[in-house]
Short mmCIF file of C-alpha atoms in Angstrom, two decimals:
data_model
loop_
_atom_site.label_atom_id
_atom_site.label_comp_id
_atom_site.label_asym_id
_atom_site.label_seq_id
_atom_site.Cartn_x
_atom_site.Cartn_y
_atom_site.Cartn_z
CA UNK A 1 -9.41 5.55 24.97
CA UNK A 2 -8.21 9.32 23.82
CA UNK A 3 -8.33 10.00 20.47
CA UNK A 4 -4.52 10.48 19.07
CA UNK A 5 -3.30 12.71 16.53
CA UNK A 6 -3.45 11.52 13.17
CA UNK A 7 -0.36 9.36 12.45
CA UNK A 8 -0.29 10.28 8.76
CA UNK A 9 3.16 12.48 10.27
CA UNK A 10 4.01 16.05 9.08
CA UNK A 11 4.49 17.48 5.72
CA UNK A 12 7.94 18.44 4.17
CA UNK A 13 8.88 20.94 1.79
CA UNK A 14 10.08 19.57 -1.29
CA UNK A 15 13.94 20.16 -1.43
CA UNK A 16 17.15 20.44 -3.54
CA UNK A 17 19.80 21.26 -0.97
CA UNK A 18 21.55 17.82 -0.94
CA UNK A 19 24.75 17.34 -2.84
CA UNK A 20 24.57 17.58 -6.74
CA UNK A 21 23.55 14.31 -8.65
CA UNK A 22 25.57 13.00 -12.11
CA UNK A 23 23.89 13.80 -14.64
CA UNK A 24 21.48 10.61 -16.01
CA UNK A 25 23.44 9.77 -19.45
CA UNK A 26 26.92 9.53 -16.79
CA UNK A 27 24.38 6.75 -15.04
CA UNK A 28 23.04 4.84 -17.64
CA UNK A 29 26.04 5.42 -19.70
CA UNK A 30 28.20 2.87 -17.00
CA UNK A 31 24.95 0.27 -16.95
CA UNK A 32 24.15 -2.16 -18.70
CA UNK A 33 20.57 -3.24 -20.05
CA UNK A 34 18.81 -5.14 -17.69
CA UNK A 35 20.61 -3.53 -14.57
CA UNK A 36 18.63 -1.91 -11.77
CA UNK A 37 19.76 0.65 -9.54
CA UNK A 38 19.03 -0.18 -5.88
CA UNK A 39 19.28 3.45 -4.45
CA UNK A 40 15.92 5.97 -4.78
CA UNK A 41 15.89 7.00 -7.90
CA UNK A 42 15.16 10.62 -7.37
CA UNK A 43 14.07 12.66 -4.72
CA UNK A 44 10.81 13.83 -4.21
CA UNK A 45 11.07 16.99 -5.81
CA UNK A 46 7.80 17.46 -8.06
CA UNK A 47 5.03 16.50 -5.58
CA UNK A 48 1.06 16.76 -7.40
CA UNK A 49 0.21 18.79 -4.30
CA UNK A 50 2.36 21.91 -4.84
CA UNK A 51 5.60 22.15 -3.16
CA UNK A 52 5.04 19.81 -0.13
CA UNK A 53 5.64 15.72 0.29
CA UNK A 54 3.51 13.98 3.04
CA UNK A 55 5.96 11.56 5.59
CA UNK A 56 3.80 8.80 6.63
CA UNK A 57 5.33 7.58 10.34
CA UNK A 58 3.00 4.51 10.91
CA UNK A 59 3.71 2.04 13.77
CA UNK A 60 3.14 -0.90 11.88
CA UNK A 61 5.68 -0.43 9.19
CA UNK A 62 9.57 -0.56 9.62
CA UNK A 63 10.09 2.96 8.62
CA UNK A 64 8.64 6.42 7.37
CA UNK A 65 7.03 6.32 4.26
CA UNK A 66 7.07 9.21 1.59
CA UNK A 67 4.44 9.84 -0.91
CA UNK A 68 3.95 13.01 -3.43
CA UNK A 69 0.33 13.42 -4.01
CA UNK A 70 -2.75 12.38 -1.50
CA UNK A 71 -3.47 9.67 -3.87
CA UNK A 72 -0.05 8.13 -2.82
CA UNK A 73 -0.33 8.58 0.43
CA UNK A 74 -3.72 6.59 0.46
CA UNK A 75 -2.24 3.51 -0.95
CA UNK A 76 0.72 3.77 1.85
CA UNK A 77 -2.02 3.84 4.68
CA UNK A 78 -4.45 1.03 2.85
CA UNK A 79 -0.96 -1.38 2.17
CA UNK A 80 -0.03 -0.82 5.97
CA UNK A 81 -3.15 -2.41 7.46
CA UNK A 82 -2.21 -5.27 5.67
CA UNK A 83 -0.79 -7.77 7.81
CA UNK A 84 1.48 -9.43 4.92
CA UNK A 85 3.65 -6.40 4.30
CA UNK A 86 6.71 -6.05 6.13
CA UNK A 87 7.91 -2.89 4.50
CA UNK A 88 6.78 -0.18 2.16
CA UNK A 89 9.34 1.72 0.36
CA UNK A 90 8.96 4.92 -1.94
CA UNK A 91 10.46 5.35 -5.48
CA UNK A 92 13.26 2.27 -4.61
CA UNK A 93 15.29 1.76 -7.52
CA UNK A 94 15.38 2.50 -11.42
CA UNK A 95 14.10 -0.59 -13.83
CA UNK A 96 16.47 -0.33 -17.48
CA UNK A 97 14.56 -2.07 -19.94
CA UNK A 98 14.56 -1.38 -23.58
CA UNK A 99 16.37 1.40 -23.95
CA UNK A 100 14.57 3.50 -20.96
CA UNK A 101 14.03 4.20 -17.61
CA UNK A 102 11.50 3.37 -15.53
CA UNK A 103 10.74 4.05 -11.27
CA UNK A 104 7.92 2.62 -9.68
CA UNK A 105 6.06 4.51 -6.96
CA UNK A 106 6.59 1.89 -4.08
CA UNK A 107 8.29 -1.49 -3.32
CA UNK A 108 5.99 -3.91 -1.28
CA UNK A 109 8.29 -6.16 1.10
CA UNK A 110 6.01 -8.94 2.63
CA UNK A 111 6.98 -10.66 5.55
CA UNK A 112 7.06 -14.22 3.68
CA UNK A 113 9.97 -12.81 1.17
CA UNK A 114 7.29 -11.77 -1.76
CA UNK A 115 8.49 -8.23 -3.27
CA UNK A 116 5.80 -6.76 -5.23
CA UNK A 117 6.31 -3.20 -7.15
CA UNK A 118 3.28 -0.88 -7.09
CA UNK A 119 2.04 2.11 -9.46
CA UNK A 120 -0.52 5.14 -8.60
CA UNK A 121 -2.03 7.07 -11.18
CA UNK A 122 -5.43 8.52 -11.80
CA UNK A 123 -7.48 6.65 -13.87
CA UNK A 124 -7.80 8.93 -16.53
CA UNK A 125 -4.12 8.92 -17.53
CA UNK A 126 -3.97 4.57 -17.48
CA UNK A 127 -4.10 4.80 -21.11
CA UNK A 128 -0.74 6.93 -21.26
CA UNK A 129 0.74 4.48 -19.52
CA UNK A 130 0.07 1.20 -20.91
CA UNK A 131 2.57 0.11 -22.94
CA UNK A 132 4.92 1.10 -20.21
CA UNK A 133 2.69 -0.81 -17.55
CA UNK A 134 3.20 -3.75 -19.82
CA UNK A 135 6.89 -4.12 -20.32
CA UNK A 136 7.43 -3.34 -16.75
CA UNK A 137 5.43 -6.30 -15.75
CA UNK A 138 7.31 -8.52 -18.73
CA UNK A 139 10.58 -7.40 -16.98
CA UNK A 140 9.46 -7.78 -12.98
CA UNK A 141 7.47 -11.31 -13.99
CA UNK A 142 11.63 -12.83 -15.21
CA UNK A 143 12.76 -11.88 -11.65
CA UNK A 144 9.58 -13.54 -9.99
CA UNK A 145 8.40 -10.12 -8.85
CA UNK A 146 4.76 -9.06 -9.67
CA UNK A 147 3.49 -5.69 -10.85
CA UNK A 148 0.60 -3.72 -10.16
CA UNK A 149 -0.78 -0.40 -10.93
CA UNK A 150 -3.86 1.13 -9.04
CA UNK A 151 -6.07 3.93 -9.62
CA UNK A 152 -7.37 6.76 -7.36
CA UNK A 153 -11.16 5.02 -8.14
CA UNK A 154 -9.97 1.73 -6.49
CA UNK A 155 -8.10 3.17 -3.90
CA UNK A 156 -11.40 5.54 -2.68
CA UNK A 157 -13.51 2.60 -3.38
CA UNK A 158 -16.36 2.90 -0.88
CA UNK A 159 -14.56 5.32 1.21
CA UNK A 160 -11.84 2.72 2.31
CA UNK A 161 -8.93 5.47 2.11
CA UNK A 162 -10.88 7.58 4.60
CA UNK A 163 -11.48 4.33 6.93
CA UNK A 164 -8.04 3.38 6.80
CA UNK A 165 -7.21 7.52 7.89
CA UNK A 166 -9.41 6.93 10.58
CA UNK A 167 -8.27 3.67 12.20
CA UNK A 168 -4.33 5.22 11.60
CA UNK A 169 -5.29 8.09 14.07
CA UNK A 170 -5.48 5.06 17.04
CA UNK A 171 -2.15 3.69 16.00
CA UNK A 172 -0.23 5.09 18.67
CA UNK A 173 -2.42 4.86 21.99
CA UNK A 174 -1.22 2.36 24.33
CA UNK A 175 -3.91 0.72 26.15
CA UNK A 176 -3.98 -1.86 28.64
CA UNK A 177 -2.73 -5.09 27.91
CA UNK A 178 -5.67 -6.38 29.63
CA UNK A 179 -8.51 -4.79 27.46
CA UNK A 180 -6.37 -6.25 24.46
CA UNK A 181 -6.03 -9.31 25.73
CA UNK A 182 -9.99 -9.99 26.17
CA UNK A 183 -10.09 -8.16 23.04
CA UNK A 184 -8.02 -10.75 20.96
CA UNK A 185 -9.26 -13.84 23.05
CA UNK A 186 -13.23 -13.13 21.70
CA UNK A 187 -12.31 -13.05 17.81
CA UNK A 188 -10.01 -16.18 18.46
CA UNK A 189 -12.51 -17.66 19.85
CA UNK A 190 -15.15 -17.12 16.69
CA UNK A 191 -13.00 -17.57 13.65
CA UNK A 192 -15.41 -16.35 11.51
CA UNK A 193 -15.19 -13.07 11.97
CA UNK A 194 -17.05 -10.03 13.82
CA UNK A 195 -18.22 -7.09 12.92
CA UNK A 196 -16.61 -3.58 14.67
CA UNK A 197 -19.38 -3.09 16.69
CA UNK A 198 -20.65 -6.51 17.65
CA UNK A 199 -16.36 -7.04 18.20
CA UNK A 200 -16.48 -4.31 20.92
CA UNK A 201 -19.88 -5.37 22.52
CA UNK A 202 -18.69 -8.69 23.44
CA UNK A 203 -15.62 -7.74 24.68
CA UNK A 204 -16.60 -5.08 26.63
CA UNK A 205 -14.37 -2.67 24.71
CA UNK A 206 -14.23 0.20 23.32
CA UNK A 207 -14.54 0.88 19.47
CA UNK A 208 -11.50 2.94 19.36
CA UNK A 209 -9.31 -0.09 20.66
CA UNK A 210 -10.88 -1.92 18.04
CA UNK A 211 -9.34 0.86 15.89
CA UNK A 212 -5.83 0.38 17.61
CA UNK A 213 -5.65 -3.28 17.08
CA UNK A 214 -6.69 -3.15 13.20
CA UNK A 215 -4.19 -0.15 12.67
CA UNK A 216 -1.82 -2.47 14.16
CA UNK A 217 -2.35 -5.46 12.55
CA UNK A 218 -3.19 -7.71 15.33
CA UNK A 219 -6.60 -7.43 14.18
CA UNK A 220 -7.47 -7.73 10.43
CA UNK A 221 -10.45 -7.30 7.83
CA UNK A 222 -11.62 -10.83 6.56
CA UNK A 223 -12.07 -9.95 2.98
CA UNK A 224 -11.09 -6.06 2.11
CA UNK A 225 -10.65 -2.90 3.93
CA UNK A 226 -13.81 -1.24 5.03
CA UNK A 227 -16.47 -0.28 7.74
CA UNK A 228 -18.67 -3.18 7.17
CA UNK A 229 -16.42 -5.79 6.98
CA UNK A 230 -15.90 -8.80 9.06
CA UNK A 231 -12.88 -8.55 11.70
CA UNK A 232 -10.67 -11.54 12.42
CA UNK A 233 -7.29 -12.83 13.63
CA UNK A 234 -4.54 -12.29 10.81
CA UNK A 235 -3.60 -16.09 11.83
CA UNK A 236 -6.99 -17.02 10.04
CA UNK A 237 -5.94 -15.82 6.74
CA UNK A 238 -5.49 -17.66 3.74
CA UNK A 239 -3.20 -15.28 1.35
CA UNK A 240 -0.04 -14.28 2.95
CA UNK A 241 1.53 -12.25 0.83
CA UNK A 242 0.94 -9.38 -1.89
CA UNK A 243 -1.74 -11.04 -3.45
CA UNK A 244 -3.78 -10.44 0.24
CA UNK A 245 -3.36 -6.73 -0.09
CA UNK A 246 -3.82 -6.50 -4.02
CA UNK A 247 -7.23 -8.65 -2.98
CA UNK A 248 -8.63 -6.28 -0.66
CA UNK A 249 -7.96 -3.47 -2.77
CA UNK A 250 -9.57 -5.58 -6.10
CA UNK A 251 -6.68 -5.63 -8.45
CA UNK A 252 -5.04 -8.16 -10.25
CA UNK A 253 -1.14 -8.31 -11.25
CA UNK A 254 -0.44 -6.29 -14.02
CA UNK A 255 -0.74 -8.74 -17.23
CA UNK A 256 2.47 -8.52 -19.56
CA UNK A 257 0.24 -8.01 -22.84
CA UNK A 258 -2.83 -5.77 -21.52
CA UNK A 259 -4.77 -4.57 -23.56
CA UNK A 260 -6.51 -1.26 -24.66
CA UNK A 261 -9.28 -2.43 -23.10
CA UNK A 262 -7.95 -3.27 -19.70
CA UNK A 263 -8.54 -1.59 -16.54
CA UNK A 264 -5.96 -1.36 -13.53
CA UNK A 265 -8.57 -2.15 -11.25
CA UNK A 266 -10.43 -5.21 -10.48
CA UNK A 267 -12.39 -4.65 -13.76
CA UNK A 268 -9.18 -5.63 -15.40
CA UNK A 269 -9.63 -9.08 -16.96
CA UNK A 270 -7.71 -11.39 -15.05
CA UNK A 271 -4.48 -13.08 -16.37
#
């Protein structure tokens, strides 16, 4: 099989040119507490890498994804090889909660209904965020939605967010349904799992369709995202939802009183 392009999609320029916004007092000034507003809260106009967004066109998800900083943009491609979510969407609404205003990097649509907010930040600035961590997750927990926050340590965990580049890159071949086929019928028949390698050896296949079929989601990891993991059928999964991708990447949800102490990743004492 040819080696694609990368899918990651081009790189915008940051821009203002769309038509004025009200100012934010006019906003919150006609809402009450406790409303949300379901529109993006603001565009992506103050990106960590200077001056450019990246536009993340994956096959597997429903739409482009945007994402500011590369730290972002390695969650998006980690969160799309999972086979619960459904959709990805940047910066989705503004949370009102005790007197301020609070938008979460991404929404996590999974295909069983679960919604799931998501925050990126580097690991040294957790701290900063804390309190704000916790009354988010206080707020999301009352409308059955769980929180999480993730660091750029657990998302580069062991290499996984350059894996996860690499298997994106094979997202748009299109080989023959006949070398997927045989592909698909070997790990069905050994539930268990198989290795990359061993996967391709058996079915007479190349490892860059294995590649295509994880970055599609027809194949899966067994337990998280990563080189030597075990590949299976996403049929033979246990977790469904958010709680599959949040265990691959070793977090927990967000506890509504964490402490100093706590860690965003899956050092974080569990609630």
């Amino acid at each position: 099989m040819r080696k694609p392009s990368t899918s990651a999609g081009p790189t915008v320029p940051a821009t203002r040119t769309s038509a004025p916004e009200l100012p934010p007092d006019v906003i919150h000034a006609a809402m009450r507490r406790g409303d949300v507003l379901h529109v993006p809260a603001r565009r992506l106009v103050k990106p960590t890498t200077p001056r450019t967004v990246h536009l993340l066109n994956i096959p597997a998800l429903a739409a482009p994804v945007q994402a500011e900083a590369t730290t972002e943009a390695d969650f998006v491609r980690l969160a799309a090889l999972c086979p619960a979510v459904k959709q990805i969407v940047a910066q989705p609404c503004t949370l009102l909660f005790d007197g301020r205003a609070y938008t979460p990097d991404y929404r996590v649509e999974c295909h069983g209904g679960a919604v799931s907010y998501w925050e990126v930040k580097l690991e040294k600035r957790f701290d900063d965020y804390r309190a704000l961590f916790n009354q988010a997750a206080q707020y999301l927990h009352h409308r059955g939605e769980r929180f999480y926050a993730i660091s750029n340590v657990s998302l580069r965990f062991r290499g996984q967010h350059l894996h996860a580049e690499l298997l994106h890159r094979y997202g748009k071949a299109a080989p023959p349904e006949d070398d997927v086929s045989r592909v698909l019928a070997e790990v069905r028949a050994h539930p268990h799992g198989y290795s990359a390698v061993r996967l391709a050896a058996r079915a007479r296949a190349p490892l860059e369709l294995i590649y295509h079929l994880l970055a599609r989601r027809r194949l899966t990891f067994k337990r998280r995202i990563g080189e030597a993991d075990l590949i299976t059928l996403p049929e033979f999964l246990e977790k469904q939802d958010d709680l599959l991708l949040a265990s691959w990447l070793d977090v927990s949800p967000w506890r509504t009183n964490a402490g100093i102490d706590a860690r965003a990743t899956g050092r974080q004492a569990r609630p």
